[in-house]
Short mmCIF file of C-alpha atoms in Angstrom, two decimals:
data_model
loop_
_atom_site.label_atom_id
_atom_site.label_comp_id
_atom_site.label_asym_id
_atom_site.label_seq_id
_atom_site.Cartn_x
_atom_site.Cartn_y
_atom_site.Cartn_z
CA MET U 1 -12.79 4.95 -21.69
CA LEU U 2 -13.26 1.49 -23.18
CA ASN U 3 -12.80 -1.60 -21.08
CA GLY U 4 -9.17 -2.62 -20.74
CA MET U 5 -7.87 0.64 -22.21
CA THR U 6 -6.46 1.93 -18.93
CA GLY U 7 -2.76 2.09 -18.17
CA TYR U 8 -3.24 -0.47 -15.37
CA ALA U 9 -5.09 -3.05 -17.50
CA ASP U 10 -2.34 -5.66 -16.99
CA ASP U 11 -2.20 -5.00 -13.24
CA LYS U 12 -5.96 -4.69 -12.69
CA ALA U 13 -6.33 -7.98 -10.75
CA LYS U 14 -3.27 -7.18 -8.62
CA VAL U 15 -4.48 -3.64 -7.88
CA LEU U 16 -7.97 -4.89 -6.95
CA ALA U 17 -6.51 -7.57 -4.67
CA ARG U 18 -4.39 -4.95 -2.92
CA LEU U 19 -7.35 -2.61 -2.50
CA ARG U 20 -9.40 -5.43 -0.98
CA ARG U 21 -6.56 -6.12 1.45
CA ILE U 22 -6.46 -2.39 2.31
CA GLU U 23 -10.24 -2.46 2.89
CA GLY U 24 -9.58 -5.31 5.34
CA GLN U 25 -6.88 -3.23 7.05
CA VAL U 26 -9.30 -0.31 7.46
CA ARG U 27 -11.94 -2.65 8.94
CA GLY U 28 -9.23 -4.02 11.23
CA LEU U 29 -8.56 -0.43 12.33
CA GLN U 30 -12.23 0.04 13.20
CA ARG U 31 -12.12 -3.15 15.26
CA LEU U 32 -8.99 -1.97 17.11
CA VAL U 33 -10.59 1.38 17.94
CA ASP U 34 -13.89 -0.25 18.84
CA GLU U 35 -12.07 -2.53 21.29
CA ASP U 36 -10.14 0.45 22.77
CA ALA U 37 -6.75 -0.80 21.59
CA TYR U 38 -3.68 1.11 22.72
CA CYS U 39 -3.21 4.35 20.70
CA ILE U 40 0.26 3.40 19.50
CA ASP U 41 -0.96 0.03 18.20
CA VAL U 42 -3.70 1.80 16.25
CA LEU U 43 -1.18 4.32 14.90
CA THR U 44 1.16 1.54 13.78
CA GLN U 45 -1.69 0.01 11.76
CA VAL U 46 -2.63 3.40 10.29
CA SER U 47 0.98 3.82 9.10
CA ALA U 48 0.93 0.32 7.55
CA THR U 49 -2.34 1.08 5.76
CA THR U 50 -1.00 4.41 4.45
CA LYS U 51 2.11 2.64 3.13
CA ALA U 52 -0.09 0.03 1.39
CA LEU U 53 -2.13 2.80 -0.28
CA GLN U 54 1.03 4.54 -1.46
CA ALA U 55 2.28 1.25 -2.92
CA VAL U 56 -0.95 1.00 -4.95
CA ALA U 57 -0.47 4.60 -6.10
CA LEU U 58 3.05 3.79 -7.30
CA VAL U 59 1.82 0.79 -9.33
CA LEU U 60 -0.91 2.93 -10.93
CA LEU U 61 1.53 5.74 -11.62
CA GLU U 62 4.17 3.55 -13.27
CA ASP U 63 1.48 1.91 -15.39
CA HIS U 64 0.15 5.34 -16.33
CA LEU U 65 3.60 6.62 -17.31
CA GLY U 66 4.38 3.42 -19.23
CA HIS U 67 1.14 3.37 -21.19
CA CYS U 68 -1.04 6.50 -21.29
CA VAL U 69 1.84 8.99 -21.08
CA ALA U 70 4.16 6.91 -23.28
CA ASP U 71 1.45 6.63 -25.98
CA ALA U 72 0.77 10.37 -25.89
CA VAL U 73 4.50 11.09 -26.12
CA ALA U 74 4.88 8.67 -29.05
CA ALA U 75 1.97 10.45 -30.78
CA GLY U 76 3.60 13.82 -29.95
CA GLY U 77 2.08 17.28 -30.02
CA GLY U 78 0.05 19.12 -27.42
CA GLU U 79 -1.50 15.93 -26.05
CA ALA U 80 1.95 14.70 -24.92
CA GLU U 81 2.58 17.93 -23.05
CA ALA U 82 -0.87 17.87 -21.43
CA LYS U 83 -0.37 14.27 -20.28
CA LEU U 84 3.05 15.06 -18.83
CA ARG U 85 1.75 18.07 -16.93
CA GLU U 86 -1.21 16.02 -15.64
CA ALA U 87 1.15 13.24 -14.47
CA GLY U 88 3.37 15.81 -12.78
CA GLU U 89 0.40 17.17 -10.87
CA ALA U 90 -0.62 13.67 -9.76
CA ILE U 91 2.92 13.01 -8.53
CA ALA U 92 2.89 16.31 -6.63
CA ARG U 93 -0.37 15.30 -4.91
CA LEU U 94 1.19 11.97 -3.94
CA VAL U 95 4.39 13.51 -2.61
CA ARG U 96 2.38 15.98 -0.53
CA SER U 97 -0.16 13.45 0.78
CA MET T 1 -6.63 -1.89 28.54
CA LEU T 2 -9.98 -1.23 30.19
CA ASN T 3 -12.83 0.26 28.22
CA GLY T 4 -12.54 4.03 27.86
CA MET T 5 -8.96 4.11 29.15
CA THR T 6 -7.42 4.94 25.79
CA GLY T 7 -6.14 8.38 24.88
CA TYR T 8 -8.81 8.66 22.18
CA ALA T 9 -11.76 7.76 24.44
CA ASP T 10 -13.40 11.18 23.92
CA ASP T 11 -12.88 11.01 20.15
CA LYS T 12 -13.79 7.34 19.72
CA ALA T 13 -17.08 7.97 17.88
CA LYS T 14 -15.44 10.57 15.63
CA VAL T 15 -12.48 8.28 14.83
CA LEU T 16 -14.81 5.34 14.06
CA ALA T 17 -16.97 7.52 11.81
CA ARG T 18 -13.87 8.67 9.91
CA LEU T 19 -12.60 5.10 9.53
CA ARG T 20 -15.98 4.02 8.15
CA ARG T 21 -15.82 6.87 5.65
CA ILE T 22 -12.29 5.76 4.69
CA GLU T 23 -13.56 2.19 4.23
CA GLY T 24 -16.15 3.65 1.84
CA GLN T 25 -13.39 5.51 -0.02
CA VAL T 26 -11.39 2.27 -0.41
CA ARG T 27 -14.48 0.48 -1.73
CA GLY T 28 -15.01 3.41 -4.10
CA LEU T 29 -11.43 2.90 -5.30
CA GLN T 30 -12.17 -0.76 -6.05
CA ARG T 31 -15.24 0.31 -8.03
CA LEU T 32 -13.20 2.84 -10.02
CA VAL T 33 -10.55 0.25 -10.87
CA ASP T 34 -13.18 -2.40 -11.62
CA GLU T 35 -14.85 -0.01 -14.08
CA ASP T 36 -11.49 0.84 -15.69
CA ALA T 37 -11.56 4.49 -14.60
CA TYR T 38 -8.82 6.78 -15.89
CA CYS T 39 -5.54 6.25 -13.98
CA ILE T 40 -5.30 9.89 -12.88
CA ASP T 41 -8.83 9.82 -11.45
CA VAL T 42 -7.95 6.70 -9.44
CA LEU T 43 -4.71 8.34 -8.25
CA THR T 44 -6.58 11.47 -7.14
CA GLN T 45 -8.85 9.29 -4.99
CA VAL T 46 -5.87 7.37 -3.58
CA SER T 47 -4.31 10.70 -2.52
CA ALA T 48 -7.59 11.79 -0.88
CA THR T 49 -7.83 8.49 1.01
CA THR T 50 -4.22 8.75 2.17
CA LYS T 51 -4.86 12.28 3.44
CA ALA T 52 -7.97 11.06 5.31
CA LEU T 53 -5.93 8.30 6.99
CA GLN T 54 -3.25 10.79 8.01
CA ALA T 55 -5.91 13.05 9.51
CA VAL T 56 -7.09 10.10 11.65
CA ALA T 57 -3.49 9.46 12.69
CA LEU T 58 -3.10 13.09 13.79
CA VAL T 59 -6.26 12.91 15.94
CA LEU T 60 -5.02 9.70 17.58
CA LEU T 61 -1.57 11.15 18.11
CA GLU T 62 -2.78 14.38 19.71
CA ASP T 63 -5.09 12.40 21.98
CA HIS T 64 -2.22 10.09 22.87
CA LEU T 65 0.11 12.99 23.70
CA GLY T 66 -2.60 14.79 25.65
CA HIS T 67 -3.59 11.77 27.76
CA CYS T 68 -1.32 8.72 27.85
CA VAL T 69 1.94 10.67 27.47
CA ALA T 70 0.78 13.58 29.64
CA ASP T 71 -0.24 11.16 32.43
CA ALA T 72 3.09 9.35 32.28
CA VAL T 73 4.94 12.68 32.34
CA ALA T 74 2.88 13.85 35.32
CA ALA T 75 3.73 10.58 37.12
CA GLY T 76 7.38 11.05 36.11
CA GLY T 77 10.22 8.55 36.14
CA GLY T 78 11.21 5.94 33.58
CA GLU T 79 7.64 5.46 32.36
CA ALA T 80 7.52 9.08 31.14
CA GLU T 81 10.72 8.62 29.16
CA ALA T 82 9.51 5.32 27.69
CA LYS T 83 6.21 6.90 26.58
CA LEU T 84 7.98 9.86 25.01
CA ARG T 85 10.36 7.61 23.07
CA GLU T 86 7.46 5.43 21.94
CA ALA T 87 5.52 8.50 20.76
CA GLY T 88 8.61 9.76 18.93
CA GLU T 89 8.89 6.45 17.09
CA ALA T 90 5.20 6.55 16.12
CA ILE T 91 5.66 10.10 14.77
CA ALA T 92 8.71 8.96 12.80
CA ARG T 93 6.67 6.16 11.22
CA LEU T 94 3.95 8.67 10.28
CA VAL T 95 6.38 11.18 8.78
CA ARG T 96 8.00 8.42 6.71
CA SER T 97 4.77 6.78 5.56
CA MET F 1 26.39 13.59 -20.26
CA LEU F 2 27.15 16.54 -22.54
CA ASN F 3 26.49 20.07 -21.39
CA GLY F 4 22.85 21.07 -21.72
CA MET F 5 21.67 17.53 -22.48
CA THR F 6 19.87 17.09 -19.17
CA GLY F 7 16.09 17.08 -18.86
CA TYR F 8 16.26 20.25 -16.75
CA ALA F 9 18.41 22.25 -19.20
CA ASP F 10 15.67 24.86 -19.71
CA ASP F 11 15.06 25.15 -15.95
CA LYS F 12 18.71 25.05 -14.87
CA ALA F 13 18.89 28.71 -13.79
CA LYS F 14 15.59 28.40 -11.92
CA VAL F 15 16.64 25.18 -10.18
CA LEU F 16 20.00 26.68 -9.16
CA ALA F 17 18.31 29.81 -7.82
CA ARG F 18 15.95 27.68 -5.75
CA LEU F 19 18.79 25.55 -4.39
CA ARG F 20 20.69 28.69 -3.37
CA ARG F 21 17.57 29.90 -1.57
CA ILE F 22 17.32 26.50 0.17
CA GLU F 23 20.99 26.77 1.19
CA GLY F 24 20.06 30.12 2.76
CA GLN F 25 17.15 28.48 4.58
CA VAL F 26 19.47 25.79 5.99
CA ARG F 27 21.92 28.47 7.16
CA GLY F 28 18.97 30.30 8.70
CA LEU F 29 18.11 27.08 10.55
CA GLN F 30 21.63 26.89 11.95
CA ARG F 31 21.31 30.49 13.13
CA LEU F 32 17.98 29.75 14.82
CA VAL F 33 19.42 26.71 16.63
CA ASP F 34 22.60 28.57 17.51
CA GLU F 35 20.51 31.37 19.08
CA ASP F 36 18.38 28.80 20.98
CA ALA F 37 15.17 29.67 19.13
CA TYR F 38 11.96 28.06 20.33
CA CYS F 39 11.70 24.40 19.11
CA ILE F 40 8.41 24.99 17.29
CA ASP F 41 9.84 27.96 15.37
CA VAL F 42 12.78 25.81 14.26
CA LEU F 43 10.40 23.00 13.26
CA THR F 44 8.26 25.39 11.21
CA GLN F 45 11.36 26.42 9.26
CA VAL F 46 12.43 22.78 8.79
CA SER F 47 8.99 22.03 7.29
CA ALA F 48 9.28 25.04 4.96
CA THR F 49 12.74 23.92 3.83
CA THR F 50 11.52 20.36 3.22
CA LYS F 51 8.64 21.70 1.12
CA ALA F 52 11.06 23.83 -0.90
CA LEU F 53 13.25 20.76 -1.59
CA GLN F 54 10.24 18.75 -2.69
CA ALA F 55 9.22 21.55 -5.05
CA VAL F 56 12.68 21.35 -6.65
CA ALA F 57 12.29 17.58 -6.95
CA LEU F 58 8.96 18.01 -8.74
CA VAL F 59 10.48 20.44 -11.26
CA LEU F 60 13.34 18.01 -11.95
CA LEU F 61 10.97 15.07 -12.22
CA GLU F 62 8.59 16.76 -14.67
CA ASP F 63 11.55 17.87 -16.79
CA HIS F 64 12.93 14.33 -16.68
CA LEU F 65 9.61 12.80 -17.73
CA GLY F 66 9.11 15.42 -20.45
CA HIS F 67 12.58 15.03 -21.96
CA CYS F 68 14.71 12.01 -21.02
CA VAL F 69 11.78 9.59 -20.57
CA ALA F 70 9.79 11.03 -23.48
CA ASP F 71 12.81 10.69 -25.79
CA ALA F 72 13.40 7.09 -24.71
CA VAL F 73 9.72 6.28 -25.21
CA ALA F 74 9.75 7.88 -28.67
CA ALA F 75 12.84 5.77 -29.54
CA GLY F 76 11.05 2.70 -28.11
CA GLY F 77 12.51 -0.65 -27.12
CA GLY F 78 14.19 -1.74 -23.90
CA GLU F 79 15.59 1.73 -23.22
CA ALA F 80 12.06 3.13 -22.86
CA GLU F 81 11.15 0.46 -20.33
CA ALA F 82 14.36 0.96 -18.37
CA LYS F 83 13.79 4.73 -18.21
CA LEU F 84 10.20 4.27 -17.04
CA ARG F 85 11.21 1.85 -14.31
CA GLU F 86 14.01 4.18 -13.22
CA ALA F 87 11.58 7.12 -13.06
CA GLY F 88 9.11 5.00 -11.08
CA GLU F 89 11.82 4.21 -8.55
CA ALA F 90 12.75 7.89 -8.22
CA ILE F 91 9.09 8.78 -7.63
CA ALA F 92 8.83 6.04 -4.98
CA ARG F 93 11.87 7.50 -3.18
CA LEU F 94 10.27 10.95 -3.25
CA VAL F 95 6.90 9.72 -1.99
CA ARG F 96 8.60 7.87 0.86
CA SER F 97 11.02 10.67 1.82
CA MET E 1 14.11 32.54 25.49
CA LEU E 2 17.20 32.34 27.67
CA ASN E 3 20.29 30.51 26.48
CA GLY E 4 20.05 26.74 27.00
CA MET E 5 16.35 26.84 27.87
CA THR E 6 15.24 25.16 24.64
CA GLY E 7 14.04 21.58 24.48
CA TYR E 8 17.00 20.68 22.28
CA ALA E 9 19.67 22.15 24.59
CA ASP E 10 21.30 18.72 25.13
CA ASP E 11 21.25 17.97 21.39
CA LYS E 12 22.25 21.44 20.19
CA ALA E 13 25.74 20.42 19.00
CA LYS E 14 24.35 17.32 17.25
CA VAL E 15 21.56 19.30 15.56
CA LEU E 16 24.00 22.00 14.40
CA ALA E 17 26.39 19.35 13.03
CA ARG E 18 23.54 17.75 11.10
CA LEU E 19 22.39 21.10 9.71
CA ARG E 20 25.93 21.87 8.54
CA ARG E 21 26.03 18.48 6.80
CA ILE E 22 22.66 19.28 5.17
CA GLU E 23 24.04 22.64 4.03
CA GLY E 24 26.87 20.67 2.40
CA GLN E 25 24.33 18.38 0.72
CA VAL E 26 22.46 21.39 -0.70
CA ARG E 27 25.73 22.85 -2.01
CA GLY E 28 26.49 19.41 -3.51
CA LEU E 29 23.10 19.58 -5.24
CA GLN E 30 23.99 22.96 -6.75
CA ARG E 31 27.25 21.49 -8.03
CA LEU E 32 25.43 18.50 -9.57
CA VAL E 33 22.95 20.77 -11.34
CA ASP E 34 25.69 23.19 -12.40
CA GLU E 35 27.62 20.28 -13.96
CA ASP E 36 24.45 19.01 -15.71
CA ALA E 37 24.34 15.74 -13.76
CA TYR E 38 21.76 13.18 -14.79
CA CYS E 39 18.26 14.11 -13.48
CA ILE E 40 17.84 10.86 -11.56
CA ASP E 41 21.16 11.32 -9.77
CA VAL E 42 20.10 14.82 -8.71
CA LEU E 43 16.71 13.47 -7.56
CA THR E 44 18.38 10.75 -5.50
CA GLN E 45 20.39 13.41 -3.70
CA VAL E 46 17.30 15.58 -3.17
CA SER E 47 15.55 12.59 -1.53
CA ALA E 48 18.59 11.98 0.71
CA THR E 49 18.65 15.65 1.75
CA THR E 50 14.90 15.63 2.49
CA LYS E 51 15.34 12.53 4.64
CA ALA E 52 18.20 14.21 6.53
CA LEU E 53 16.02 17.27 7.21
CA GLN E 54 13.20 15.08 8.48
CA ALA E 55 15.61 13.29 10.80
CA VAL E 56 16.57 16.68 12.29
CA ALA E 57 12.87 17.51 12.69
CA LEU E 58 12.30 14.26 14.59
CA VAL E 59 15.17 15.00 16.99
CA LEU E 60 13.80 18.49 17.64
CA LEU E 61 10.28 17.17 18.08
CA GLU E 62 11.23 14.45 20.56
CA ASP E 63 13.28 16.95 22.54
CA HIS E 64 10.36 19.38 22.48
CA LEU E 65 7.90 16.74 23.70
CA GLY E 66 10.32 15.52 26.35
CA HIS E 67 11.11 18.94 27.76
CA CYS E 68 8.88 21.91 26.83
CA VAL E 69 5.67 19.88 26.54
CA ALA E 70 6.49 17.61 29.47
CA ASP E 71 7.21 20.64 31.70
CA ALA E 72 3.95 22.32 30.70
CA VAL E 73 2.05 19.09 31.35
CA ALA E 74 3.71 18.70 34.76
CA ALA E 75 2.69 22.31 35.57
CA GLY E 76 -0.80 21.55 34.29
CA GLY E 77 -3.58 23.96 33.35
CA GLY E 78 -4.22 25.82 30.12
CA GLU E 79 -0.52 26.05 29.27
CA ALA E 80 -0.32 22.25 28.99
CA GLU E 81 -3.22 22.17 26.59
CA ALA E 82 -1.81 25.01 24.50
CA LYS E 83 1.58 23.26 24.25
CA LEU E 84 -0.04 19.99 23.23
CA ARG E 85 -2.12 21.66 20.54
CA GLU E 86 0.94 23.53 19.27
CA ALA E 87 2.95 20.29 19.13
CA GLY E 88 0.10 18.57 17.29
CA GLU E 89 0.10 21.32 14.67
CA ALA E 90 3.87 21.04 14.22
CA ILE E 91 3.54 17.26 13.75
CA ALA E 92 0.76 17.81 11.18
CA ARG E 93 3.04 20.18 9.22
CA LEU E 94 5.81 17.57 9.27
CA VAL E 95 3.54 14.73 8.17
CA ARG E 96 2.22 16.84 5.29
CA SER E 97 5.59 18.20 4.17
#
């Protein structure tokens, strides 16, 4: 795929910034565990990190629906159907994870 | 809390190893986004990372129930009830995240 | 909305059949609780019922994306954007529930 | 299991009332679909019903931890460990559903 042709092209900087913050959260988790922090405090941070990851997923998904899927639908035909099924499967993975 | 007094003391090395692997997954996500990978491929990796974080949470939670909560229950009294309520709240946060 | 104009028109019978089965599962849960079934057995059935509800949600969502959203995208303009944002919000509610 | 010996004995009436309300929500969902309600409105109700089911699960789980698991832990031995592992598996099913 060519540079900038992804559904999240407009949100790329925002998505990268969020992922860097999530990387920091995961390193913070390692520090907590390394310092024998109380289980519940570690769990609270795991929940916060999971929520942050899901928020990134929702940005990516909306961008994907609004660009890649929308373009395929506008073009019509079998490609539209394939893109919709693929998006549905990605949503199912998110809902179940 | 003193060194080794956490519920996850026996699993500390395992939990740290998993968190380091998750940090690697988050850095891999940044690389994917930086290289304009296809949205669905990024989403698949986000789902895998979320699942890995939840698996860590489940290890921490079982250790917490089996040690901190079990000890409080064995000691009895208000502390047992407080620990159980606290664990219930942590589980609720996990289920909702 | 006129009869049959929903995104799930083709899956209506299937969705209704699944919802009736879920109603049966919820009645089965009441029976289990009424008969003082073991907590874990009740919880296992609650998880199965939740999964069944999420499966219905995924059918509805794919139908919605493939019809209502696809039509709005094909028509273009502000309606397409509104439909995509609305779908994104519904997905977020599912992921968080 | 003898009558009233479950972990949720004290909450039995509350749990049954909630399950009856959830049954009503599932019947409401059938009505919405039968009347060709807008997909997003149906999805919103599915999310609400899923949340209600998870709330029931959390009540049952806290009761189970506070009674069945606590009793086994107080008694000690292999039974305590078995109960803790069983509870951990039930929590994992909830988190993943």
